[in-house]
Structure formats: structure tokens, C-alpha cells
Coordinates of C-alpha atoms in Angstrom, one line a residue:
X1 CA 1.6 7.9 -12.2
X2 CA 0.5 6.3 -15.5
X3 CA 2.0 3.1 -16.8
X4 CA 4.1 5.4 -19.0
X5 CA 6.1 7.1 -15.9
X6 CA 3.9 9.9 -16.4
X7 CA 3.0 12.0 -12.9
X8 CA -0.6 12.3 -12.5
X9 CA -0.7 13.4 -8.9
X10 CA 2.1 14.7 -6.3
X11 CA 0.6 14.8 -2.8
X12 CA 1.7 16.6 0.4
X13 CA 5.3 16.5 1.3
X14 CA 5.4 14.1 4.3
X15 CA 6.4 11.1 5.6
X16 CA 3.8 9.2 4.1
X17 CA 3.2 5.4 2.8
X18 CA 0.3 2.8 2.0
X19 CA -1.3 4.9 -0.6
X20 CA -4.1 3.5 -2.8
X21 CA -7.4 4.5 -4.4
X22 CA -10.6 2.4 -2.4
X23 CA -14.3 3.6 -2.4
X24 CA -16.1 4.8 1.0
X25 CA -20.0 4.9 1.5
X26 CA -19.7 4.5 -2.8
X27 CA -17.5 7.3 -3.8
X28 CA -14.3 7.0 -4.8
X29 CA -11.5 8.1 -2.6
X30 CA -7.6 8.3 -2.2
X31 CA -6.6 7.0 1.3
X32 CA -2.8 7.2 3.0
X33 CA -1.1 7.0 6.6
X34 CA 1.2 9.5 7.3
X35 CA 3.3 9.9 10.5
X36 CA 6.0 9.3 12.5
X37 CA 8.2 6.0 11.1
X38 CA 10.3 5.1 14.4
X39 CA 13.5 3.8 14.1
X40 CA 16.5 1.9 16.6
X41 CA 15.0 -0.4 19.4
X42 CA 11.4 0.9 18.2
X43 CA 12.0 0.2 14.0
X44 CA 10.0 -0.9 11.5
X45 CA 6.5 0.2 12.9
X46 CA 4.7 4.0 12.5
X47 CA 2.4 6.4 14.7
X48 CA 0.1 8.3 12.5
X49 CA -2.9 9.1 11.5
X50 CA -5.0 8.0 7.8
X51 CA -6.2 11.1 5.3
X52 CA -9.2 10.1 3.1
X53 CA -9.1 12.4 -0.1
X54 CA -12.4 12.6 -2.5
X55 CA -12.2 12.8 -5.9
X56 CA -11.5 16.5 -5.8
X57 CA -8.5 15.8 -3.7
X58 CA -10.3 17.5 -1.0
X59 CA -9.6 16.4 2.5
X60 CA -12.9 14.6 3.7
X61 CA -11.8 12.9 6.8
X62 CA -8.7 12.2 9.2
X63 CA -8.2 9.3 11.4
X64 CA -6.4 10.4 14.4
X65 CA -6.7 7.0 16.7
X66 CA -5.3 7.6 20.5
X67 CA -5.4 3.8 21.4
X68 CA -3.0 4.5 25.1
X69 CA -0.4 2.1 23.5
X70 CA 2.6 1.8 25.4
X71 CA 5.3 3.1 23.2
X72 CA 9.6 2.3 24.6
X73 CA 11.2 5.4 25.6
X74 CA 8.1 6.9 26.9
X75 CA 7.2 8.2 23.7
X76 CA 3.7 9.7 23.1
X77 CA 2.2 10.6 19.9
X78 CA -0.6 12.3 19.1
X79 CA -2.3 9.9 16.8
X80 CA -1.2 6.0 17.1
X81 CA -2.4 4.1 13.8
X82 CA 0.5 1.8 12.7
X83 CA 1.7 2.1 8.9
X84 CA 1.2 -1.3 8.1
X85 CA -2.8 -1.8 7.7
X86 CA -5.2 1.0 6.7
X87 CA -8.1 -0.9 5.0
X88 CA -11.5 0.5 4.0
X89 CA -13.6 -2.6 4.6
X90 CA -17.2 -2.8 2.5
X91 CA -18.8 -1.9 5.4
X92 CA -17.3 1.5 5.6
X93 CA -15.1 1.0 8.2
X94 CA -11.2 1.2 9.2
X95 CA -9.1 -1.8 9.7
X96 CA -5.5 -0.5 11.2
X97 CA -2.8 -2.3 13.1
X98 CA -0.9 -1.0 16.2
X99 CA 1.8 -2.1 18.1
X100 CA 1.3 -2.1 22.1
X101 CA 5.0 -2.8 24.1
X102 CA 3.9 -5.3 26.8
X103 CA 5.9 -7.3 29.3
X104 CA 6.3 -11.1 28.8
X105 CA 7.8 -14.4 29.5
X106 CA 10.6 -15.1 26.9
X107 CA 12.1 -17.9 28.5
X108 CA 10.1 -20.7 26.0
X109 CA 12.7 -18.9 23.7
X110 CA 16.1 -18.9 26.1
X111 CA 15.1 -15.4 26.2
X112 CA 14.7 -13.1 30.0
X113 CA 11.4 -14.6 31.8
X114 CA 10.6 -10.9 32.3
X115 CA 11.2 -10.2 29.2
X116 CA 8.9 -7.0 26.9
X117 CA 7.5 -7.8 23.6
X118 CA 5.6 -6.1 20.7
X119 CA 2.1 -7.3 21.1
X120 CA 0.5 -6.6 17.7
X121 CA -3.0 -5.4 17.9
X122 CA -6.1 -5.2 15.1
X123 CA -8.6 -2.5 15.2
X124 CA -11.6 -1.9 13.2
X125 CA -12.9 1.5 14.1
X126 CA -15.6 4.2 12.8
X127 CA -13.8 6.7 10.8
X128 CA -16.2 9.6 11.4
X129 CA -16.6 8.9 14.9
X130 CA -13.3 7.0 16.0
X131 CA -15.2 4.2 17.8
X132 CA -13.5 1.0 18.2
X133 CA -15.8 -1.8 16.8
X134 CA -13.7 -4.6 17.0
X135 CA -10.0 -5.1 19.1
X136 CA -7.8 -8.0 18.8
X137 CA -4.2 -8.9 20.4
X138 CA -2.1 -11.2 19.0
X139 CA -0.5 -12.5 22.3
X140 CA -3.9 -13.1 23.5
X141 CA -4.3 -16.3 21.0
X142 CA -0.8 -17.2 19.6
X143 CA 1.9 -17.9 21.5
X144 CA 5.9 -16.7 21.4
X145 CA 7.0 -20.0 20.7
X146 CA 5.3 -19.7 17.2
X147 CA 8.1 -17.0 16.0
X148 CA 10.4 -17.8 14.0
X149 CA 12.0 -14.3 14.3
X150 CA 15.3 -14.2 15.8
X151 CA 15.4 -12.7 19.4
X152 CA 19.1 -11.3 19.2
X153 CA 19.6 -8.6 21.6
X154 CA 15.8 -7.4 22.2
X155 CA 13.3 -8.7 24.4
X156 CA 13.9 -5.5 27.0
X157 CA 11.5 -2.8 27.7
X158 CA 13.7 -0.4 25.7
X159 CA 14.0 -3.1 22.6
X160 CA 10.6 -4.9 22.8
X161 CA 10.8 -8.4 21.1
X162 CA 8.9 -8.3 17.7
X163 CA 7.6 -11.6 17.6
X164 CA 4.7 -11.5 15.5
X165 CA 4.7 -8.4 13.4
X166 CA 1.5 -8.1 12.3
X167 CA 1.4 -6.9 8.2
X168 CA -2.0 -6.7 6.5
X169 CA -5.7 -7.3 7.6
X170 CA -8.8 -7.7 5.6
X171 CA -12.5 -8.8 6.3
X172 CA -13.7 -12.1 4.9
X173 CA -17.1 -11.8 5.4
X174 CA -17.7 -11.6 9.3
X175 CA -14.4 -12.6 10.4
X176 CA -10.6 -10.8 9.4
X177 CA -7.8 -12.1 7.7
X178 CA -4.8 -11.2 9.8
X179 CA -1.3 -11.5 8.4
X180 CA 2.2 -12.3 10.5
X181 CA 5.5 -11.6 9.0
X182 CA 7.3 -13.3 11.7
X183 CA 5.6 -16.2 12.0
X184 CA 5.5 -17.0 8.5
X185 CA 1.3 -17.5 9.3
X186 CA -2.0 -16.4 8.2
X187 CA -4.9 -16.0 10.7
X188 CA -8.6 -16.4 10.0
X189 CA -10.0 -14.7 13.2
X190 CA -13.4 -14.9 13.7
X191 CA -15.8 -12.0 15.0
X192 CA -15.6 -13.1 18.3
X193 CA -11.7 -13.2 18.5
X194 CA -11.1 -16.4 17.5
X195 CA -8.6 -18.0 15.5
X196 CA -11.0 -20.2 12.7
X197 CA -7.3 -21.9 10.9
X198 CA -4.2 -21.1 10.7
X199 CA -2.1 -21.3 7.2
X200 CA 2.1 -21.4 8.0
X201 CA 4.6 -21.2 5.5
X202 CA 6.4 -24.5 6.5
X203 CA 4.7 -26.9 7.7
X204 CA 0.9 -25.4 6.4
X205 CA -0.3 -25.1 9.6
X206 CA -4.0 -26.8 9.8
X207 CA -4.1 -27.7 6.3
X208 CA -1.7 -30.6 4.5
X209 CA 1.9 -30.3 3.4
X210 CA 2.8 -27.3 1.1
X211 CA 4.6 -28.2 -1.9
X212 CA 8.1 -26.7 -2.5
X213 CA 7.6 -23.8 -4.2
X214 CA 4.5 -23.0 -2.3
X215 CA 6.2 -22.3 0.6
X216 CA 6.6 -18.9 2.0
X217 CA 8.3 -16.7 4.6
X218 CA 8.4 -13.2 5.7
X219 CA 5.4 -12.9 3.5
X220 CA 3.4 -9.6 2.9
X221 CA -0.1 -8.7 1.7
X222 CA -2.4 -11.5 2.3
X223 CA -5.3 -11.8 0.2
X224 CA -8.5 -14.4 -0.2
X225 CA -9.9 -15.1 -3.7
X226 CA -12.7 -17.6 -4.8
X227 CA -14.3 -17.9 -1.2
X228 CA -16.7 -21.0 -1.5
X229 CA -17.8 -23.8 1.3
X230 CA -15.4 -26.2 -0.4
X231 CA -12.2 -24.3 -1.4
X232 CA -10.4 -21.2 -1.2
X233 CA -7.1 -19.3 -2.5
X234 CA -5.0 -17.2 -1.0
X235 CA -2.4 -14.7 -2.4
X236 CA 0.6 -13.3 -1.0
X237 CA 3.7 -11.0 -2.1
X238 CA 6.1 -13.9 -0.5
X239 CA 9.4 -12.1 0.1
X240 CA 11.2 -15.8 0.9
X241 CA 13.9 -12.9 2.0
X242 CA 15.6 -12.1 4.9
X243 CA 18.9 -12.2 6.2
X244 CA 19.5 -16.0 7.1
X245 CA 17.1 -17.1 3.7
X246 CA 18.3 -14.4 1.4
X247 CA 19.5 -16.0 -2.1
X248 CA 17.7 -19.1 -1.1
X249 CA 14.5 -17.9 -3.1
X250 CA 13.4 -15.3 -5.3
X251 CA 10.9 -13.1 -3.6
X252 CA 7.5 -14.0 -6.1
X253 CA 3.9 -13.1 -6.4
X254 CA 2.4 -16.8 -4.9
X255 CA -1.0 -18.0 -4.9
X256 CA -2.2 -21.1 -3.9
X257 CA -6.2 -23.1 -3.5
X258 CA -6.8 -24.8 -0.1
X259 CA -9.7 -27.1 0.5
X260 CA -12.8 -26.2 3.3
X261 CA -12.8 -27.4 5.8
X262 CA -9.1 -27.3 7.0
X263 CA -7.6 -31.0 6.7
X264 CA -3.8 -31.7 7.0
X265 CA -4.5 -34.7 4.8
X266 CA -5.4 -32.2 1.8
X267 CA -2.4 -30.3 0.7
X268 CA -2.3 -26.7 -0.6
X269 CA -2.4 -26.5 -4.9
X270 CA 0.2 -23.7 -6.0
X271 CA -1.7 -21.5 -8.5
X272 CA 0.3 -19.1 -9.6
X273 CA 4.0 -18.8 -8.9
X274 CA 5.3 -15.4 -10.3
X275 CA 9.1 -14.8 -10.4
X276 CA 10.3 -12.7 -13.4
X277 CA 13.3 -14.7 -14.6
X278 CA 15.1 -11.8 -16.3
X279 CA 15.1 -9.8 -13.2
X280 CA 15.7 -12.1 -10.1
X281 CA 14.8 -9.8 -7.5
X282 CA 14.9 -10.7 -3.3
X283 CA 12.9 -8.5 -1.4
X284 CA 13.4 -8.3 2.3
X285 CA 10.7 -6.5 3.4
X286 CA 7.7 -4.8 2.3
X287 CA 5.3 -6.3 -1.0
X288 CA 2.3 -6.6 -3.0
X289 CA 0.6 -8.6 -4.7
X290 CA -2.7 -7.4 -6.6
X291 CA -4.6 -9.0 -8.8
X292 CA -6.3 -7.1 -12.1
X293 CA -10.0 -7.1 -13.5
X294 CA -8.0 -8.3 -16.9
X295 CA -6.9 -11.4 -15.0
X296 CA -3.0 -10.1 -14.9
X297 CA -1.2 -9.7 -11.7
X298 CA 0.7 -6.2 -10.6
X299 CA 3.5 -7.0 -8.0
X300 CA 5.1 -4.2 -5.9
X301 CA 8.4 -5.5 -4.3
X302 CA 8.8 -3.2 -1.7
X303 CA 11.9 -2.7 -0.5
X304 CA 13.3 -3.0 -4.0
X305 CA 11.6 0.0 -6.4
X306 CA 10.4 -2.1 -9.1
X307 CA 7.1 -3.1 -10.5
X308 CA 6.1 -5.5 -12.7
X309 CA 2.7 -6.7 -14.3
X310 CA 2.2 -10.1 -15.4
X311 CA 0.1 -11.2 -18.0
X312 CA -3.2 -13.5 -17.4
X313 CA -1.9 -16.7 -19.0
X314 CA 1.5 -16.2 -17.2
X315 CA 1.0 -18.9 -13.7
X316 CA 4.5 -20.3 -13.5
X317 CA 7.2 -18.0 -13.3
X318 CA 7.5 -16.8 -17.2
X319 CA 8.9 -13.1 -17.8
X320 CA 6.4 -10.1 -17.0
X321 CA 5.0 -8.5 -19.3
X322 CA 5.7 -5.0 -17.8
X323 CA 8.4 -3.6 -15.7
X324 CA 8.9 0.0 -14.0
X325 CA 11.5 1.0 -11.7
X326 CA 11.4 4.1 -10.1
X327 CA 14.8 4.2 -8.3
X328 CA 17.8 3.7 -7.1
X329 CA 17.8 0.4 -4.4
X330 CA 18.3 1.5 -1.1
X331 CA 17.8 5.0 -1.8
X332 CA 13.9 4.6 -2.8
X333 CA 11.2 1.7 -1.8
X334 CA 7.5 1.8 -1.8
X335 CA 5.6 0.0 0.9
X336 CA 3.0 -1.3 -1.8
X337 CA 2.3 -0.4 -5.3
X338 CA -1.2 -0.8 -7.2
X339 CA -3.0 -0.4 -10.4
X340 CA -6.0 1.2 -10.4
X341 CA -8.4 3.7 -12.4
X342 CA -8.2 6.9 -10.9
X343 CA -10.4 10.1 -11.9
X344 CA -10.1 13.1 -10.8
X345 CA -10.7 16.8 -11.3
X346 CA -9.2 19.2 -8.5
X347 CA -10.9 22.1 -7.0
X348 CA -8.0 24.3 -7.2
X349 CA -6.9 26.1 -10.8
X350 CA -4.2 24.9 -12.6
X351 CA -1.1 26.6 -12.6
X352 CA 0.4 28.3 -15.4
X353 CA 4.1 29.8 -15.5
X354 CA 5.5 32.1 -17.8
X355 CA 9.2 32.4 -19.0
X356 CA 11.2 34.5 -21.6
X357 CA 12.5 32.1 -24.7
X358 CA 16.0 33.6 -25.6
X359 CA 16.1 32.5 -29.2
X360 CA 15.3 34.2 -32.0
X361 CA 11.5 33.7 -31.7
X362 CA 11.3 36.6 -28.9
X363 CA 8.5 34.5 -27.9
X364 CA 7.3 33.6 -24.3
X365 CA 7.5 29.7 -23.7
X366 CA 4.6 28.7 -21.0
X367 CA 4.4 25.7 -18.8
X368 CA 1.0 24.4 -17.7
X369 CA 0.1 22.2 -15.3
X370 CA -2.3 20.6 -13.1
X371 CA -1.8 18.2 -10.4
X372 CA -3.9 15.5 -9.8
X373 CA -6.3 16.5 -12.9
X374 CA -7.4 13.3 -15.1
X375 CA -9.6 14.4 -17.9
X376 CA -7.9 17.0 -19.7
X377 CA -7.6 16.6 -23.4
X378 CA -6.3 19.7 -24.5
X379 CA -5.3 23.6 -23.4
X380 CA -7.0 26.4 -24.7
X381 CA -4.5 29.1 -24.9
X382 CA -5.4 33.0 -23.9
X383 CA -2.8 35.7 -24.5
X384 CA -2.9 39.5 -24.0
X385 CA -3.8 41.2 -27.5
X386 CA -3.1 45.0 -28.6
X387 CA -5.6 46.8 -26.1
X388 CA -4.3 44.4 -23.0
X389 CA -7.4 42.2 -23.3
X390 CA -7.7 38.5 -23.0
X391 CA -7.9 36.9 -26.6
X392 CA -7.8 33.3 -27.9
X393 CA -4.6 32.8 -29.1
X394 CA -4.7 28.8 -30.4
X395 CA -5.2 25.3 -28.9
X396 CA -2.5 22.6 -27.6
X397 CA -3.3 19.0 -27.0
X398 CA -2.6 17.8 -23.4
X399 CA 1.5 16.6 -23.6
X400 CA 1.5 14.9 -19.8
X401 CA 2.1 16.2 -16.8
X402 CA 3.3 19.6 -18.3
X403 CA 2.5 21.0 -21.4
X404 CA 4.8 23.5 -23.3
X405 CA 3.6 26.1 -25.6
X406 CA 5.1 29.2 -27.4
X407 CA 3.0 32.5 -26.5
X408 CA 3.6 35.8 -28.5
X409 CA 1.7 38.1 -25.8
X410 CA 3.4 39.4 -22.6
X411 CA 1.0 37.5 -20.5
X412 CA -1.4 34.6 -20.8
X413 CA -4.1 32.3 -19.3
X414 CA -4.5 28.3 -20.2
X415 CA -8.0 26.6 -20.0
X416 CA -8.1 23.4 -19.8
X417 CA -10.7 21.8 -22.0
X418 CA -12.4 17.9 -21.2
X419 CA -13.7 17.5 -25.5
X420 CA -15.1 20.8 -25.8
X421 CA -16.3 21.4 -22.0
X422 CA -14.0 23.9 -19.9
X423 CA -12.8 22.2 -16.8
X424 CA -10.7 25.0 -15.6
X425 CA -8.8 28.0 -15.9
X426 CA -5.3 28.7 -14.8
X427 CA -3.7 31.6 -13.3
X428 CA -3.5 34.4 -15.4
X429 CA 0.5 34.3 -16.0
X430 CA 3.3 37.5 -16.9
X431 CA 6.9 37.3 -18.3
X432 CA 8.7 39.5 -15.5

């Protein structure tokens, strides 16, 4: 949609999430995960596959991984890319997360010493070919003791323990920037599989003491800025909400420069803290946090359907400067939310629909749209003259999403007009 609420583009009726435009091999592209979202004992993570649209809307590839995860109930899927993590690196590659069920010693947590866990896995893989370039396991290099999830009644083969719950991954350079909701920690892995440092929302993990407000938990959407030799900083959508922290702290857009190499004796710098004081909002789950070419920063918050842009100059906490909600809480939530130039022009017509206008007029009202289209600036207008033939009737400028218009003929076309060039032509529509 536009920044005005506007619909630009309504895609496929599914159960889909982590939507975004990205570029691949230099073209511009629409990517999303769509699937299964499981629920009970298995909640909270997805089986799917990822669609990569071009700028026609045209579907150029589909990631189907089939990764032989073990899933509780038995459960096989046909394609087994998690929901949380489906980035087009600059290398023109796929990062995804999955989540394996795997047996494990929960005792280090007064949990069963044969105990099952989630063990959260990273893949980068060819999307053409579906080669796996690069696999790593969380369980491999950090250990249960690190949660700070609690166990509760899971830890079973039928309700896995969820210790890490693995949330976004990027590439920073060679190495991947891997993300844990659970234990409130940010990995640098290196190509080999490595963890480089660790940053943790409590005690800052390899680095110094985090100041207050720069603390975070149950953080989503981990991004690095700024990489140099001597410093770094690192951006999060830091929810600061779940049930035994809720109320605590707003859930805020967070930012914060760390010194290279790790030191405890340096502590993290709090860059931006973002927390719209007119709206207090606490998040428990789900998040972005993006920031603009203009310098502002766009927060998604998830769970809660709002948005909100905040302006450049705005570090510490001041009111955004821009606000959408798009629903109801608890009825509605969007895993992330971005803004981003899109253009597009579909390769289907546009669709024009005709019905009878009982007033006085006697006139025709039609209703034109096209989904997805970008660059139309106006509607050429067709209508059916004396001898049944096609003639221009008059022009309309483009009104949104759909675009009324009176037509005195019994049936009409609408071409849609980029300046003066034809972009298309609609369906040639009748009153019945």
C-alpha cells in the first residue's frame, strides 16, 4: 500500500508472511514464504516454501527446500523453509531458518535428561538449484543453559523445548548475523561455523555493560550498520515484551555502536532509542526495524498492526512523525513491515467492471482497476458509439486503487495511459 492507505498490490490468497521487495542477480523482485504455520506443541514456526515475483508480478522462481527435518507428530511437509528468515543475500543467494526436533539433555535446566528440543538451523542455499551452501545448528555451538525461555510443560518429543528460536539472519561480509529471540543474543558466525562474538541483552555478552535503556529482550530483526575495523552498530526491533516483562518496557526501535574488537571493558553507546510516547505500544512478538535512505526509521510492531516512521533528527524517543494502523489488535498482525519503492507494471490487463447508475443520469458508472500496476497516470475512456464501434469517449486522471467514471455507452474499454504512452487495455466491459 502507499503511505496514504492506498492498495497498490493484493497478492495470492494464502497463508503467507515476510513480504518485501529485494533485488536478485540486479532486477528488482517481490519475495514471500508461504506455507503451513503450525500451531499447539509445534507453534510459532512454519513449513513452506519462498515465491520470487519480478517486476511483472510474474512468478520467476520457487524455493521448495526438503531439508529431512524431524517434525513432532510425524508430520511431513512438502517443502520445509521456516517463516522466519528468507533473505536474498548480495550474492544471490537464499538465507532461511528451519527448525529440526532433536533429542537432548535438559537436566542443566531441572528439565527430563532425555528430554527433545527445537534445534534451530541456518541455511544458505542456491535458489535455482536448491543446493545447500552453507548449514549451521544452533545446538552445535550454544548451549541450553544460555535460554532464558521458560521450559514449562515442553521438553517432550511431542512439545520440543524452544530454546533458542532463531529469528532473522543476514551476511556481513563472509560470515552471517544470526539472531535468537530466546536467548535475548546476537551471533556473528563465521564461514566456517564459528561463533566470532556474541552480543546479549543483559549482560552484553563479549562486549561491556549495556546501559539501561539499551538493553533488550525477545528482540526481532537484527541488523549491522557502519561496519568498520574499529566500530560497529547494530539495530533491532526490541520487543522488551513477553509475559513475565510485559509493562516493564515499551517495545522500541533500538540501536546501539559497539567498539572492534569485542572488549567487556568498552560498553555499548545507545544510538537511537525509538518509543512513540503518544502511543505506548508492547509488542510480544514479531518486529521491524528499517532504516530509510532519508535517514528516518520505519518500525513494524508485529504482533500489534501499527506502523510508524520516525523522522531523522528524532534519536531519543520523541513522537513519530507517521503512524498507520491497519487493524484491529489480535485480529490482524504483520510479521514485518517495510518502506520501499516499488514499480511495477503487470502482464495481465486491467480489469474493468460495468454497472447500471439508477439516478437520473441513466448513465453506466464503471470501476477500473489494476492490481499491482505503478505508473498509471490517467484512464483513457472507450465507449460503444451509434454503429457499436469503439470510440474515445474522454479521459479520467488515476483516483487510487479504483477509479470511477460515468459512461453513456452500453459498454466500454479503459486504457490506461503512463503521460501519453498506453500501458494497457482493460477488458472490454457491458451493462447486463
Amino acid at each position: 500500500m502507499t503511505d496514504r492507505g492506498q492498495l497498490v498490490w493484493n497478492g495470492p490468497i494464502s497463508n503467507a508472511t515476510n513480504f518485501r521487495a529485494t533485488t536478485y542477480k540486479g532486477s528488482p523482485i517481490l519475495t514471500f514464504w508461504s506455507g503451513v504455520s503450525t500451531e499447539g506443541g509445534n507453534i510459532g514456526h512454519g513449513y513452506g516454501n519462498i515465491t520470487f515475483l519480478d517486476d511483472s508480478y510474474r512468478n520467476i522462481l520457487t524455493v521448495c527446500p526438503q531439508l529431512g527435518l524431524s517434525i513432532p507428530g510425524g508430520n511431513k511437509f512438502p517443502c520445509e523453509a521456516d517463516f522466519h528468515e528468507s533473505f536474498v543475500t548480495d550474492r544471490n543467494t537464499l538465507l532461511i531458518s528451519a527448525y529440526n526436533a532433536t533429542p537432548a539433555d535438559l537436566s542443566v535446566i531441572s528439565g527430563p535428561k532425555d528430554g527433545w528440543i527445537f534445534d534451530c538451523l541456518v541455511y544458505e542455499v542456491d535458489p535455482e538449484t536448491q543446493a545447500i551452501l552453507f548449514q549451521w545448528s544452533a545446538i552445535e555451538h550454544v548451549p541450553i543453559s544460555q535460554t532464558k525461555y521458560p521450559l514449562g510443560g515442553s521438553g517432550n518429543k511431542t512439545v520440543p523445548f524452544d530454546y533458542f528460536h532463531i529469528n532473522s539472519i543476514t551476511t556481513v561480509g563472509d560470515s552471517y548475523l544470526v539472531n535468537a529471540r530466546h536467548t535475548w543474543s546476537t551471533y556473528l558466525v563465521s564461514a566456517e561455523g564459528d561463533i566470532q562474538w556474541t552480543l546479549q541483552g543483559e549482560t552484553g555478552g563479549d562486549f561491556g555493560p549495556l546501559p539501561d535503556e539499551g538493553r533488550f529482550r525477545w528482540q526481532h530483526y537484527a541488523r549491522l550498520h557502519n561496519v568498520t575495523e574499529d566500530y560497529f552498530s547494530i539495530s533491532y526491533f526490541n520487543n522488551f515484551a513477553s509475559a513475565p516483562d510485559n509493562g516493564s518496557r515499551p517495545s522500541n526501535g533500538l540501536e546501539l555502536q559497539l567498539s572492534l574488537p569485542p572488549s567487556k571493558s568498552n560498553s555499548p553507546r545507545i544510538i537511537r532509542y525509538l518509543s512513540d510516547p503518544l502511543e505506548v505500544i508492547y509488542a510480544d512478538s514479531q518486529g521491524s526495524t528499517q532504516f530509510l535512505a532519508n535517514g528516518d526509521v520505519f518500525l513494524d510492531y508485529g504482533q500489534i498492526p501499527v506502523m510508524k516512521e520516525y523522522g531523522a533528527a528524532n534519536s531519543l524517543g520523541g513522537a513519530a512523525k507517521w503512524t498507520a494502523r491497519f487493524g484491529q489488535d489480535n485480529q490482524v498482525q504483520s510479521y514485518r513491515g517495510f518502506k520501499q519503492e516499488w514499480r511495477a507494471t503487470p502482464t495481465y490487463p486491467p480489469n474493468l467492471v460495468l454497472r447500471k447508475d439508477h439516478g437520473p443520469s441513466g448513465c453506466a458508472i464503471g470501476y477500473v482497476s489494476w492490481n499491482g500496476a505503478t505508473s498509471v497516470s490517467a484512464w483513457e475512456i472507450w465507449e460503444t458509439g451509434g454503429h457499436g464501434n469503439l470510440e474515445k469517449a474522454g479521459r479520467v486522471g488515476f483516483r487510487g486503487f479504483e477509479t470511477k467514471f460515468g459512461v453513456k455507452g452500453s459498454c466500454a474499454q479503459a486504457v490506461a495511459l503512463a503521460g501519453e504512452k498506453v500501458i494497457g487495455k482493460s477488458n472490454l466491459a457491458c451493462v447486463s
